[in-house]
CSV table of C-alpha atoms and ligand atoms in Angstrom, one decimal:
chain,number,residue,atom,x,y,z
A,1,MET,CA,-134.9,-43.1,-47.7
A,2,ASP,CA,-132.8,-40.2,-48.7
A,3,GLU,CA,-131.9,-38.1,-45.7
A,4,ASN,CA,-128.9,-36.0,-47.0
A,5,ASN,CA,-129.7,-32.7,-45.5
A,6,THR,CA,-130.6,-34.3,-42.0
A,7,ARG,CA,-127.6,-36.3,-41.3
A,8,PRO,CA,-124.4,-35.1,-39.9
A,9,ASP,CA,-121.1,-35.3,-41.7
A,10,SER,CA,-119.9,-38.5,-40.3
A,11,GLU,CA,-122.3,-40.4,-41.6
A,12,GLN,CA,-121.7,-39.3,-45.3
A,13,THR,CA,-121.8,-42.5,-47.4
A,14,THR,CA,-118.6,-43.9,-49.7
A,15,ALA,CA,-121.0,-42.1,-52.7
A,16,GLN,CA,-120.8,-38.8,-51.3
A,17,LYS,CA,-117.2,-38.8,-50.5
A,18,THR,CA,-116.1,-40.1,-54.0
A,19,GLN,CA,-118.6,-38.0,-55.9
A,20,GLU,CA,-117.0,-35.3,-54.1
A,21,SER,CA,-113.8,-36.3,-54.7
A,22,VAL,CA,-114.4,-36.2,-58.2
A,23,ASP,CA,-116.1,-32.9,-58.2
A,24,ASN,CA,-113.1,-31.5,-56.4
A,25,GLY,CA,-111.0,-32.7,-59.3
A,26,GLN,CA,-112.9,-31.0,-61.7
A,27,SER,CA,-113.2,-27.9,-59.8
A,28,GLU,CA,-109.6,-27.7,-60.2
A,29,ASN,CA,-110.3,-27.6,-63.8
A,30,THR,CA,-112.8,-25.2,-63.9
A,31,GLY,CA,-111.0,-22.8,-61.4
A,32,LYS,CA,-114.1,-23.3,-59.0
A,33,THR,CA,-113.1,-24.1,-55.5
A,34,LYS,CA,-115.6,-26.3,-53.3
A,35,LYS,CA,-115.6,-26.8,-49.9
A,36,ARG,CA,-115.2,-30.6,-48.8
A,37,SER,CA,-117.1,-31.9,-46.0
A,38,GLY,CA,-115.8,-34.6,-43.7
A,39,PHE,CA,-116.0,-37.1,-40.8
A,40,THR,CA,-117.1,-34.6,-37.7
A,41,SER,CA,-115.3,-37.2,-35.4
A,42,LYS,CA,-112.4,-39.5,-35.0
A,43,VAL,CA,-115.1,-42.2,-34.2
A,44,GLY,CA,-116.8,-41.8,-37.0
A,45,PHE,CA,-113.4,-41.8,-39.3
A,46,VAL,CA,-112.5,-44.9,-37.7
A,47,LEU,CA,-115.4,-46.6,-37.8
A,48,ALA,CA,-116.0,-45.9,-41.5
A,49,ALA,CA,-112.4,-46.7,-42.5
A,50,ALA,CA,-112.5,-50.1,-40.4
A,51,GLY,CA,-115.8,-51.0,-42.4
A,52,SER,CA,-113.9,-50.4,-45.4
A,53,ALA,CA,-111.2,-52.5,-44.2
A,54,VAL,CA,-113.2,-55.4,-42.3
A,55,GLY,CA,-114.9,-57.9,-45.0
A,56,LEU,CA,-114.2,-61.3,-46.8
A,57,GLY,CA,-110.3,-60.5,-46.6
A,58,ASN,CA,-110.6,-61.0,-42.4
A,59,ILE,CA,-113.2,-63.9,-42.4
A,60,TRP,CA,-112.5,-65.9,-45.6
A,61,ARG,CA,-109.0,-65.0,-47.1
A,62,PHE,CA,-106.9,-64.3,-43.7
A,63,PRO,CA,-107.4,-68.1,-42.5
A,64,TYR,CA,-107.2,-69.7,-45.8
A,65,LEU,CA,-103.8,-68.0,-46.1
A,66,ALA,CA,-103.2,-69.0,-43.1
A,67,ALA,CA,-103.8,-72.4,-43.0
A,68,LYS,CA,-101.7,-72.5,-46.5
A,69,TYR,CA,-98.5,-70.9,-45.2
A,70,GLY,CA,-97.9,-72.8,-42.2
A,71,GLY,CA,-100.1,-71.4,-39.4
A,72,GLY,CA,-98.5,-69.6,-36.2
A,73,ILE,CA,-95.6,-68.6,-38.5
A,74,PHE,CA,-98.1,-66.9,-41.0
A,75,LEU,CA,-99.7,-65.0,-38.1
A,76,LEU,CA,-96.5,-63.8,-36.7
A,77,THR,CA,-95.3,-62.6,-40.1
A,78,TYR,CA,-98.4,-60.9,-40.6
A,79,ILE,CA,-98.4,-59.0,-37.2
A,80,ALA,CA,-95.3,-58.0,-37.7
A,81,LEU,CA,-95.7,-56.4,-41.2
A,82,ALA,CA,-99.0,-54.9,-39.8
A,83,ILE,CA,-97.1,-53.1,-37.1
A,84,THR,CA,-94.2,-52.1,-39.2
A,85,PHE,CA,-95.2,-51.7,-42.8
A,86,GLY,CA,-98.8,-51.6,-42.1
A,87,PHE,CA,-98.9,-48.9,-39.5
A,88,VAL,CA,-96.5,-46.7,-41.7
A,89,LEU,CA,-98.4,-47.2,-45.0
A,90,MET,CA,-101.8,-46.6,-43.7
A,91,VAL,CA,-100.4,-43.1,-42.0
A,92,ALA,CA,-98.9,-42.3,-45.2
A,93,GLU,CA,-102.1,-42.8,-47.0
A,94,ILE,CA,-104.5,-40.8,-44.7
A,95,ALA,CA,-102.1,-38.0,-44.4
A,96,LEU,CA,-101.5,-38.0,-48.1
A,97,GLY,CA,-105.2,-37.7,-48.8
A,98,ARG,CA,-105.7,-35.0,-46.0
A,99,LYS,CA,-103.2,-33.2,-47.1
A,100,THR,CA,-104.4,-32.8,-50.6
A,101,GLY,CA,-107.8,-32.9,-49.9
A,102,ALA,CA,-107.9,-35.2,-53.0
A,103,SER,CA,-108.9,-38.7,-54.0
A,104,ALA,CA,-105.7,-41.1,-55.2
A,105,ILE,CA,-106.1,-40.0,-58.8
A,106,ASN,CA,-105.9,-36.4,-58.1
A,107,ALA,CA,-103.6,-36.5,-55.1
A,108,PHE,CA,-100.6,-37.6,-56.5
A,109,LYS,CA,-100.7,-35.2,-59.4
A,110,LYS,CA,-101.4,-32.6,-57.2
A,111,LEU,CA,-98.2,-33.0,-55.2
A,112,ASN,CA,-96.2,-33.6,-58.6
A,113,LYS,CA,-97.5,-33.9,-61.8
A,114,LYS,CA,-94.8,-36.4,-63.0
A,115,TRP,CA,-96.3,-39.0,-60.7
A,116,ALA,CA,-100.1,-38.7,-61.7
A,117,PHE,CA,-99.1,-42.3,-63.2
A,118,LEU,CA,-99.2,-43.9,-59.5
A,119,GLY,CA,-103.1,-42.6,-59.2
A,120,VAL,CA,-104.0,-44.3,-62.5
A,121,LEU,CA,-102.1,-47.6,-61.4
A,122,CYS,CA,-104.1,-47.1,-58.0
A,123,ALA,CA,-107.3,-47.2,-59.7
A,124,ILE,CA,-106.5,-50.1,-61.6
A,125,ILE,CA,-106.8,-52.6,-58.5
A,126,PRO,CA,-110.2,-52.2,-57.4
A,127,ILE,CA,-111.4,-53.1,-61.1
A,128,ILE,CA,-109.4,-56.2,-60.8
A,129,ILE,CA,-110.5,-56.9,-57.4
A,130,LEU,CA,-113.8,-56.3,-57.6
A,131,PRO,CA,-115.4,-58.8,-59.9
A,132,TYR,CA,-113.4,-61.6,-58.2
A,133,TYR,CA,-114.6,-60.5,-54.4
A,134,SER,CA,-118.3,-60.6,-55.8
A,135,VAL,CA,-117.7,-64.0,-56.9
A,136,ILE,CA,-116.6,-65.1,-53.4
A,137,GLY,CA,-119.6,-62.8,-52.0
A,138,GLY,CA,-121.7,-65.2,-54.2
A,139,TRP,CA,-120.8,-68.3,-52.5
A,140,VAL,CA,-121.5,-67.0,-49.3
A,141,GLY,CA,-125.1,-65.9,-50.6
A,142,LYS,CA,-125.3,-69.4,-51.8
A,143,TYR,CA,-124.5,-71.0,-48.6
A,144,PHE,CA,-126.9,-68.6,-46.8
A,145,ILE,CA,-129.9,-69.8,-48.8
A,146,THR,CA,-128.6,-73.5,-48.1
A,147,PHE,CA,-128.8,-73.3,-44.8
A,148,LEU,CA,-132.0,-71.0,-44.5
A,149,SER,CA,-133.8,-73.8,-47.2
A,150,GLY,CA,-133.1,-76.6,-44.2
A,151,ASN,CA,-130.2,-77.8,-46.6
A,152,GLY,CA,-127.5,-77.1,-44.0
A,153,HIS,CA,-126.9,-81.1,-43.7
A,154,ALA,CA,-126.0,-81.4,-47.0
A,155,ALA,CA,-123.6,-78.4,-47.3
A,156,ALA,CA,-121.6,-80.3,-44.3
A,157,GLY,CA,-121.1,-82.9,-47.0
A,158,ASP,CA,-117.6,-83.7,-47.9
A,159,ASN,CA,-118.2,-83.1,-51.4
A,160,TYR,CA,-120.7,-80.1,-51.5
A,161,PHE,CA,-118.3,-77.4,-52.1
A,162,ASN,CA,-116.3,-78.7,-54.9
A,163,ASN,CA,-119.8,-79.7,-56.6
A,164,PHE,CA,-120.9,-76.2,-55.9
A,165,ILE,CA,-118.0,-74.4,-57.5
A,166,ALA,CA,-117.7,-76.8,-60.6
A,167,SER,CA,-121.3,-76.6,-61.3
A,168,PRO,CA,-121.6,-74.3,-64.7
A,169,TRP,CA,-124.4,-71.9,-63.6
A,170,GLN,CA,-124.9,-72.0,-60.1
A,171,PRO,CA,-121.9,-69.7,-58.8
A,172,LEU,CA,-122.7,-67.5,-61.6
A,173,LEU,CA,-126.2,-66.8,-60.6
A,174,PHE,CA,-125.1,-66.4,-57.2
A,175,PHE,CA,-122.1,-64.0,-58.2
A,176,ALA,CA,-124.9,-62.0,-60.7
A,177,ILE,CA,-127.1,-61.9,-57.6
A,178,PHE,CA,-124.6,-60.4,-55.1
A,179,ILE,CA,-123.0,-57.9,-57.9
A,180,THR,CA,-126.7,-56.7,-58.7
A,181,ILE,CA,-127.4,-56.2,-54.9
A,182,ALA,CA,-124.3,-54.0,-54.7
A,183,PHE,CA,-125.6,-52.4,-57.8
A,184,VAL,CA,-128.9,-51.5,-56.8
A,185,ILE,CA,-127.5,-50.1,-53.7
A,186,VAL,CA,-124.7,-47.8,-55.0
A,187,LEU,CA,-127.5,-46.8,-57.9
A,188,PHE,CA,-130.2,-45.7,-55.8
A,189,GLY,CA,-127.4,-44.0,-53.3
A,190,VAL,CA,-129.0,-46.1,-50.5
A,191,GLU,CA,-125.8,-47.0,-49.1
A,192,LYS,CA,-126.4,-45.0,-45.9
A,193,GLY,CA,-128.8,-47.7,-45.1
A,194,VAL,CA,-126.5,-50.2,-45.4
A,195,GLU,CA,-123.9,-48.9,-43.4
A,196,LYS,CA,-125.9,-48.2,-40.5
A,197,THR,CA,-127.0,-51.6,-40.4
A,198,SER,CA,-123.7,-52.8,-40.3
A,199,LYS,CA,-123.0,-51.0,-37.6
A,200,ILE,CA,-125.1,-53.2,-35.7
A,201,LEU,CA,-124.3,-56.1,-37.6
A,202,MET,CA,-120.6,-56.2,-37.5
A,203,PRO,CA,-120.7,-56.6,-33.5
A,204,ALA,CA,-123.1,-59.4,-34.1
A,205,LEU,CA,-120.6,-61.2,-36.3
A,206,VAL,CA,-118.0,-60.8,-34.0
A,207,ILE,CA,-120.0,-62.2,-31.4
A,208,LEU,CA,-121.1,-64.9,-33.2
A,209,THR,CA,-117.7,-65.5,-34.2
A,210,ILE,CA,-116.5,-66.0,-30.5
A,211,GLY,CA,-119.3,-68.1,-29.9
A,212,VAL,CA,-118.6,-70.5,-32.4
A,213,THR,CA,-115.1,-70.5,-31.6
A,214,ILE,CA,-115.7,-71.5,-28.1
A,215,TYR,CA,-117.8,-73.9,-29.2
A,216,THR,CA,-115.5,-75.6,-31.4
A,217,LEU,CA,-112.8,-75.6,-29.1
A,218,THR,CA,-114.7,-78.4,-27.1
A,219,MET,CA,-114.6,-80.5,-30.0
A,220,PRO,CA,-111.7,-83.2,-29.5
A,221,GLY,CA,-109.0,-82.4,-32.0
A,222,SER,CA,-109.5,-78.9,-32.4
A,223,TRP,CA,-106.5,-77.8,-29.9
A,224,GLU,CA,-104.3,-79.3,-32.5
A,225,GLY,CA,-105.5,-76.8,-34.8
A,226,VAL,CA,-105.0,-74.0,-32.3
A,227,LYS,CA,-101.3,-75.2,-32.0
A,228,TYR,CA,-101.1,-75.0,-35.4
A,229,TYR,CA,-102.3,-71.7,-35.5
A,230,LEU,CA,-101.1,-70.1,-32.6
A,231,LEU,CA,-97.3,-71.9,-32.3
A,232,PRO,CA,-94.9,-70.5,-35.3
A,233,ASP,CA,-92.8,-73.4,-36.5
A,234,PHE,CA,-90.0,-71.4,-38.0
A,235,LYS,CA,-88.8,-74.2,-40.3
A,236,LYS,CA,-92.0,-73.1,-42.3
A,237,PHE,CA,-90.8,-69.9,-42.9
A,238,SER,CA,-89.8,-68.7,-46.4
A,239,ILE,CA,-90.1,-65.6,-48.7
A,240,LYS,CA,-93.2,-67.0,-50.1
A,241,THR,CA,-94.6,-66.5,-46.1
A,242,VAL,CA,-93.8,-62.7,-46.4
A,243,LEU,CA,-95.1,-62.4,-49.8
A,244,GLY,CA,-98.4,-63.8,-48.6
A,245,ALA,CA,-98.6,-61.9,-45.7
A,246,LEU,CA,-97.9,-58.8,-47.1
A,247,GLY,CA,-100.5,-59.1,-50.0
A,248,GLN,CA,-103.2,-60.1,-47.5
A,249,LEU,CA,-101.9,-56.8,-45.1
A,250,PHE,CA,-102.7,-54.5,-48.3
A,251,TYR,CA,-106.0,-56.3,-49.2
A,252,SER,CA,-107.3,-56.3,-45.7
A,253,MET,CA,-106.4,-52.6,-45.0
A,254,SER,CA,-107.7,-51.5,-48.1
A,255,LEU,CA,-104.0,-50.0,-48.7
A,256,ALA,CA,-102.4,-49.5,-51.8
A,257,MET,CA,-105.1,-48.8,-53.7
A,258,GLY,CA,-106.1,-45.1,-53.4
A,259,ILE,CA,-109.1,-46.1,-50.8
A,260,MET,CA,-107.2,-44.9,-47.5
A,261,ILE,CA,-106.1,-41.5,-49.4
A,262,THR,CA,-109.6,-40.7,-50.1
A,263,TYR,CA,-110.7,-41.8,-46.5
A,264,GLY,CA,-107.8,-39.3,-45.4
A,265,SER,CA,-109.2,-36.8,-47.9
A,266,TYR,CA,-112.1,-36.3,-45.4
A,267,MET,CA,-110.7,-36.5,-41.9
A,268,LYS,CA,-110.5,-33.3,-40.2
A,269,LYS,CA,-107.6,-31.5,-39.5
A,270,GLU,CA,-107.8,-31.6,-35.5
A,271,ASN,CA,-108.3,-35.7,-35.6
A,272,LYS,CA,-105.4,-37.3,-35.0
A,273,ILE,CA,-104.1,-39.9,-37.6
A,274,GLU,CA,-101.3,-42.1,-35.8
A,275,SER,CA,-104.2,-43.0,-32.7
A,276,SER,CA,-106.7,-43.5,-35.6
A,277,VAL,CA,-104.6,-45.7,-37.2
A,278,HIS,CA,-103.6,-47.5,-34.3
A,279,GLN,CA,-107.3,-48.2,-33.8
A,280,ILE,CA,-108.1,-49.6,-37.2
A,281,GLU,CA,-105.3,-51.7,-37.5
A,282,VAL,CA,-106.4,-53.2,-34.1
A,283,PHE,CA,-109.9,-53.8,-35.0
A,284,ASP,CA,-109.2,-55.5,-38.7
A,285,THR,CA,-106.1,-57.4,-37.3
A,286,GLY,CA,-108.4,-58.8,-34.4
A,287,ILE,CA,-111.3,-59.8,-36.6
A,288,ALA,CA,-109.2,-61.6,-38.8
A,289,MET,CA,-107.1,-63.4,-36.1
A,290,LEU,CA,-110.3,-64.2,-34.5
A,291,SER,CA,-111.9,-65.9,-37.9
A,292,GLY,CA,-108.7,-68.0,-37.9
A,293,LEU,CA,-109.2,-69.1,-34.4
A,294,MET,CA,-112.5,-70.1,-35.3
A,295,ILE,CA,-111.9,-71.7,-38.7
A,296,ILE,CA,-108.4,-73.5,-38.4
A,297,PRO,CA,-109.2,-75.4,-35.4
A,298,ALA,CA,-112.8,-76.1,-36.7
A,299,ALA,CA,-110.8,-78.1,-39.8
A,300,TYR,CA,-108.9,-80.0,-37.1
A,301,ALA,CA,-111.8,-81.2,-35.3
A,302,PHE,CA,-113.3,-82.8,-38.5
A,303,SER,CA,-110.3,-84.5,-39.9
A,304,GLY,CA,-109.3,-87.3,-37.8
A,305,GLY,CA,-105.7,-85.6,-36.8
A,306,SER,CA,-104.8,-85.2,-41.1
A,307,PRO,CA,-106.3,-81.9,-41.9
A,308,GLU,CA,-106.3,-82.2,-45.7
A,309,THR,CA,-108.8,-79.0,-45.8
A,310,LEU,CA,-106.1,-76.9,-44.7
A,311,GLY,CA,-104.8,-76.9,-48.2
A,312,GLN,CA,-108.0,-76.2,-49.6
A,313,GLY,CA,-107.2,-72.7,-50.3
A,314,PRO,CA,-110.4,-70.4,-51.0
A,315,GLY,CA,-113.0,-73.0,-50.1
A,316,LEU,CA,-111.7,-73.3,-46.4
A,317,MET,CA,-114.3,-71.9,-44.7
A,318,PHE,CA,-116.9,-73.1,-46.8
A,319,VAL,CA,-115.9,-76.8,-46.1
A,320,ALA,CA,-115.0,-76.4,-42.6
A,321,LEU,CA,-117.7,-74.2,-40.9
A,322,PRO,CA,-121.0,-76.1,-42.2
A,323,LYS,CA,-119.5,-79.5,-40.5
A,324,VAL,CA,-119.5,-77.5,-37.1
A,325,PHE,CA,-122.9,-75.9,-37.9
A,326,ASP,CA,-124.7,-79.6,-38.7
A,327,THR,CA,-123.6,-80.4,-35.1
A,328,PHE,CA,-126.5,-78.7,-33.8
A,329,GLY,CA,-128.6,-80.5,-35.8
A,330,ALA,CA,-131.3,-79.8,-38.5
A,331,VAL,CA,-133.0,-76.8,-37.3
A,332,GLY,CA,-130.1,-75.5,-34.9
A,333,GLY,CA,-127.5,-76.0,-37.9
A,334,GLY,CA,-129.7,-74.3,-40.1
A,335,ILE,CA,-130.6,-71.0,-38.0
A,336,LEU,CA,-126.9,-70.7,-36.9
A,337,GLY,CA,-125.6,-71.4,-40.6
A,338,ALA,CA,-127.9,-68.7,-42.0
A,339,LEU,CA,-127.5,-66.6,-39.2
A,340,PHE,CA,-123.5,-66.5,-39.5
A,341,PHE,CA,-123.6,-66.9,-43.5
A,342,ALA,CA,-125.9,-63.7,-43.5
A,343,LEU,CA,-123.8,-61.7,-41.6
A,344,VAL,CA,-120.9,-62.4,-43.5
A,345,PHE,CA,-123.0,-61.7,-46.7
A,346,PHE,CA,-123.4,-58.2,-45.1
A,347,ALA,CA,-119.7,-57.4,-44.5
A,348,ALA,CA,-118.8,-58.7,-47.9
A,349,LEU,CA,-121.3,-56.3,-49.3
A,350,THR,CA,-120.3,-53.2,-47.5
A,351,SER,CA,-116.5,-53.9,-48.7
A,352,ALA,CA,-118.1,-54.6,-52.2
A,353,ILE,CA,-120.0,-51.4,-52.3
A,354,SER,CA,-116.9,-49.2,-51.2
A,355,LEU,CA,-114.9,-51.0,-54.0
A,356,MET,CA,-117.8,-50.4,-56.8
A,357,GLU,CA,-118.0,-46.6,-55.4
A,358,THR,CA,-114.2,-46.4,-56.0
A,359,VAL,CA,-114.7,-47.7,-59.5
A,360,VAL,CA,-117.9,-45.6,-60.4
A,361,SER,CA,-115.7,-42.8,-59.3
A,362,ILE,CA,-112.9,-43.8,-61.5
A,363,VAL,CA,-115.3,-44.1,-64.4
A,364,MET,CA,-117.1,-41.2,-63.8
A,365,ASP,CA,-113.8,-39.2,-63.7
A,366,LYS,CA,-111.8,-40.2,-66.7
A,367,PHE,CA,-114.8,-40.5,-69.0
A,368,LYS,CA,-116.8,-37.4,-67.4
A,369,LEU,CA,-119.9,-39.6,-67.4
A,370,SER,CA,-122.7,-39.3,-65.4
A,371,ARG,CA,-122.9,-41.4,-62.0
A,372,LYS,CA,-126.1,-43.3,-63.3
A,373,ILE,CA,-124.1,-44.1,-66.5
A,374,SER,CA,-121.0,-44.9,-64.7
A,375,SER,CA,-122.4,-47.0,-62.4
A,376,VAL,CA,-124.1,-49.1,-65.2
A,377,ILE,CA,-120.8,-49.2,-67.0
A,378,THR,CA,-119.4,-50.8,-63.4
A,379,TYR,CA,-121.6,-53.2,-63.0
A,380,VAL,CA,-121.7,-54.6,-66.6
A,381,GLY,CA,-118.1,-54.7,-66.9
A,382,THR,CA,-117.7,-56.4,-63.4
A,383,LEU,CA,-120.0,-59.1,-64.3
A,384,LEU,CA,-118.2,-59.8,-67.7
A,385,LEU,CA,-114.7,-59.3,-65.5
A,386,GLY,CA,-116.2,-61.8,-62.8
A,387,ILE,CA,-117.8,-64.7,-65.6
A,388,PRO,CA,-114.1,-66.0,-66.0
A,389,SER,CA,-113.2,-66.2,-62.0
A,390,SER,CA,-116.3,-67.8,-61.6
A,391,LEU,CA,-115.9,-70.6,-64.4
A,392,GLY,CA,-112.3,-71.0,-63.3
A,393,PHE,CA,-113.6,-73.6,-60.8
A,394,GLY,CA,-115.6,-75.9,-63.4
A,395,VAL,CA,-116.1,-75.3,-66.9
A,396,TRP,CA,-112.7,-73.6,-67.4
A,397,SER,CA,-110.8,-75.3,-64.8
A,398,ALA,CA,-108.4,-76.3,-67.4
A,399,VAL,CA,-107.4,-72.9,-67.6
A,400,SER,CA,-104.5,-72.4,-65.2
A,401,ILE,CA,-101.0,-70.3,-64.8
A,402,LYS,CA,-98.6,-72.1,-62.5
A,403,GLY,CA,-101.3,-73.9,-60.9
A,404,MET,CA,-103.3,-71.0,-60.2
A,405,THR,CA,-107.0,-70.8,-61.1
A,406,ILE,CA,-108.6,-67.7,-62.8
A,407,LEU,CA,-109.4,-66.5,-59.6
A,408,ASP,CA,-106.5,-67.2,-57.9
A,409,MET,CA,-104.7,-65.3,-61.1
A,410,PHE,CA,-106.7,-61.9,-60.3
A,411,ASP,CA,-106.2,-62.4,-56.5
A,412,PHE,CA,-102.0,-62.9,-57.3
A,413,LEU,CA,-101.8,-60.3,-59.8
A,414,SER,CA,-103.6,-57.5,-57.6
A,415,ASN,CA,-102.3,-58.6,-54.3
A,416,SER,CA,-98.8,-60.1,-54.8
A,417,VAL,CA,-97.9,-57.8,-58.0
A,418,LEU,CA,-99.6,-54.9,-58.2
A,419,MET,CA,-100.3,-53.6,-54.7
A,420,PRO,CA,-96.4,-54.2,-53.9
A,421,ILE,CA,-95.6,-52.0,-56.8
A,422,VAL,CA,-98.0,-49.4,-55.7
A,423,ALA,CA,-97.1,-49.3,-52.1
A,424,LEU,CA,-92.9,-49.4,-53.2
A,425,LEU,CA,-93.9,-46.4,-55.6
A,426,THR,CA,-95.7,-44.5,-52.8
A,427,CYS,CA,-92.9,-44.9,-50.7
A,428,VAL,CA,-90.4,-43.6,-52.9
A,429,PHE,CA,-92.7,-41.1,-53.8
A,430,ILE,CA,-93.0,-39.4,-50.2
A,431,GLY,CA,-89.3,-40.5,-49.2
A,432,PHE,CA,-87.7,-38.7,-52.0
A,433,VAL,CA,-89.7,-36.7,-54.2
A,434,VAL,CA,-92.4,-34.5,-51.8
A,435,ARG,CA,-90.2,-35.6,-49.1
A,436,CYS,CA,-91.2,-37.2,-45.5
A,437,GLN,CA,-91.7,-33.8,-44.0
A,438,THR,CA,-94.6,-32.8,-46.0
A,439,LEU,CA,-96.4,-35.7,-44.6
A,440,THR,CA,-94.9,-35.8,-40.9
A,441,ASP,CA,-95.6,-31.9,-41.1
A,442,GLU,CA,-99.6,-32.7,-41.7
A,443,ILE,CA,-99.7,-35.8,-39.0
A,444,GLU,CA,-98.3,-33.1,-36.6
A,445,LEU,CA,-100.8,-30.8,-37.1
A,446,ASN,CA,-102.3,-31.9,-33.8
A,447,GLY,CA,-99.7,-33.3,-31.6
A,448,ARG,CA,-96.5,-34.9,-31.5
A,449,PHE,CA,-96.0,-37.9,-34.0
A,450,ARG,CA,-94.4,-40.5,-31.7
A,451,TRP,CA,-93.1,-42.7,-34.4
A,452,LYS,CA,-91.8,-39.9,-37.0
A,453,LYS,CA,-88.3,-41.2,-36.8
A,454,PHE,CA,-89.1,-44.7,-37.3
A,455,PHE,CA,-92.0,-43.5,-39.9
A,456,ASN,CA,-89.3,-41.7,-42.2
A,457,VAL,CA,-86.7,-44.6,-42.1
A,458,MET,CA,-89.5,-47.0,-43.0
A,459,ILE,CA,-90.5,-45.0,-45.8
A,460,LYS,CA,-87.4,-44.3,-47.3
A,461,TYR,CA,-85.3,-47.2,-46.8
A,462,ILE,CA,-86.7,-50.4,-45.2
A,463,CYS,CA,-90.6,-50.3,-46.8
A,464,PRO,CA,-89.1,-49.9,-50.5
A,465,LEU,CA,-86.1,-52.3,-49.9
A,466,CYS,CA,-88.0,-55.0,-48.6
A,467,ILE,CA,-91.0,-55.0,-50.8
A,468,ALA,CA,-88.6,-54.9,-53.8
A,469,ILE,CA,-86.6,-58.0,-52.3
A,470,ILE,CA,-89.9,-59.7,-51.7
A,471,LEU,CA,-91.8,-58.9,-55.1
A,472,VAL,CA,-88.7,-60.1,-57.2
A,473,THR,CA,-87.8,-63.2,-55.5
A,474,SER,CA,-91.3,-64.3,-55.4
A,475,LEU,CA,-92.0,-62.9,-59.1
A,476,LEU,CA,-88.8,-65.3,-60.2
A,477,ASP,CA,-90.2,-68.4,-58.4
A,478,VAL,CA,-93.5,-68.2,-59.6
A,479,PHE,CA,-92.1,-67.9,-63.2
A,480,GLY,CA,-89.6,-70.7,-62.5
A,481,VAL,CA,-86.4,-68.6,-63.0
A,482,PHE,CA,-85.7,-70.5,-59.7
A,483,ASN,CA,-87.2,-71.9,-56.7
A,484,ILE,CA,-87.0,-70.5,-53.2
B,501,LIG,N1,-110.3,-54.6,-47.1
B,501,LIG,C1,-111.5,-55.5,-47.4
B,501,LIG,C2,-111.6,-56.7,-47.0
B,501,LIG,O1,-110.7,-57.2,-46.1
B,501,LIG,C3,-111.6,-55.5,-49.1
B,501,LIG,C4,-111.5,-54.2,-49.5
B,501,LIG,C5,-110.7,-53.9,-50.1
B,501,LIG,C6,-112.7,-53.4,-49.5
B,501,LIG,C7,-110.9,-52.5,-50.7
B,501,LIG,C8,-112.7,-52.3,-50.1
B,501,LIG,C9,-111.5,-51.7,-50.5
B,501,LIG,O2,-112.6,-57.7,-47.1
């Protein structure tokens, strides 16, 4: 299965990339220099980065946040943030990676020793995300098996989802299966096969999603959902909408956790950063918006006008979609549901592998361990860390802070606290420590950077200031200092 020597660079796996980034860091210490290879084409780069970006964040998380934070107003806020903050931060991270030729842990250190801590902070985030990401991946696996085994009708029942996540061992089992599959793939280095397969399966997922959306929109009541989703209601706007959208932006675009820095370190100097970022953004946001358009109207169609499921949170996709599939009858619904959840499972798996690779490389780098041992440590650690998230919906549901389940807490900690902090510090680092010009020169290596002025102003003033305001006010709100 290993075709290392025959493959073009553009099809390098995340494994090779992270492995090399570690080598790169070590060679700095030993004084040896090692040539980094990279993506040969821009298309290769865009596809690989989009592959990491598109995952459960788009299909599962975006729709439920949109439902929770007021529909259209969330969508509008998200798009506004994506074309401003998202664009600027992704350009910055990729340029930082390409400039330094190093992964996050080393990139900051390389430019300024005192800022090495920011690389470490970046590294913590995937360690927090991977376990709970895998718990959701496990839920997807469970639904795939349910539909495959002809129990799709039961899955459309009202309490099916809640009973499943509340059961003590089932979600744990599926979580363990999901993370074990990711681990085996990482351990045996067969990511290339997975990445190749996903290039066929991802478009299939998009086509299926479009088909299900069109079908759902023929159902009575669904257009109320479309209205809710697309028409902004400004009365529903609050700082929480902005924080929710910002955290989602980072999560979905794999920003503020060093991943795009690593990808950037493999980008060829002759490829254009600016246009690549536009493409990744369109791809990622497009799939998220489409998923919302599929799921929210579906929730309306089956609610008789009062879609309580909209407040369902993490369960929205799992509650809304089986009802749609069920209308196709036992066989049709079974096939459709199994196909859909299989494709989502794949999208989740590729993202989980990318997260796991990152964690493995951190363990290798920090403890100077072999790749195999680091993979085992990452696997066991993830299993242990995922257990509380999984049990938090059942046996440990009494454990909650401010109404958040354990999974919500991890999610909140990474997306709403740590990522904004990393993004803020990255802006300060670029704007005031290494100076914007260091990066804009890198971006302009092959042509004019059309948004240069905008980039400079955003990085130096607007992004850090806005992120600080959003972060502080929402934290004060969560911890009950005042209510917004
Ligand atoms: N961006 C991915 C998603 O939307 C999640 C992810 C984050 C994947 C970081 C890899 C790295 O699902």
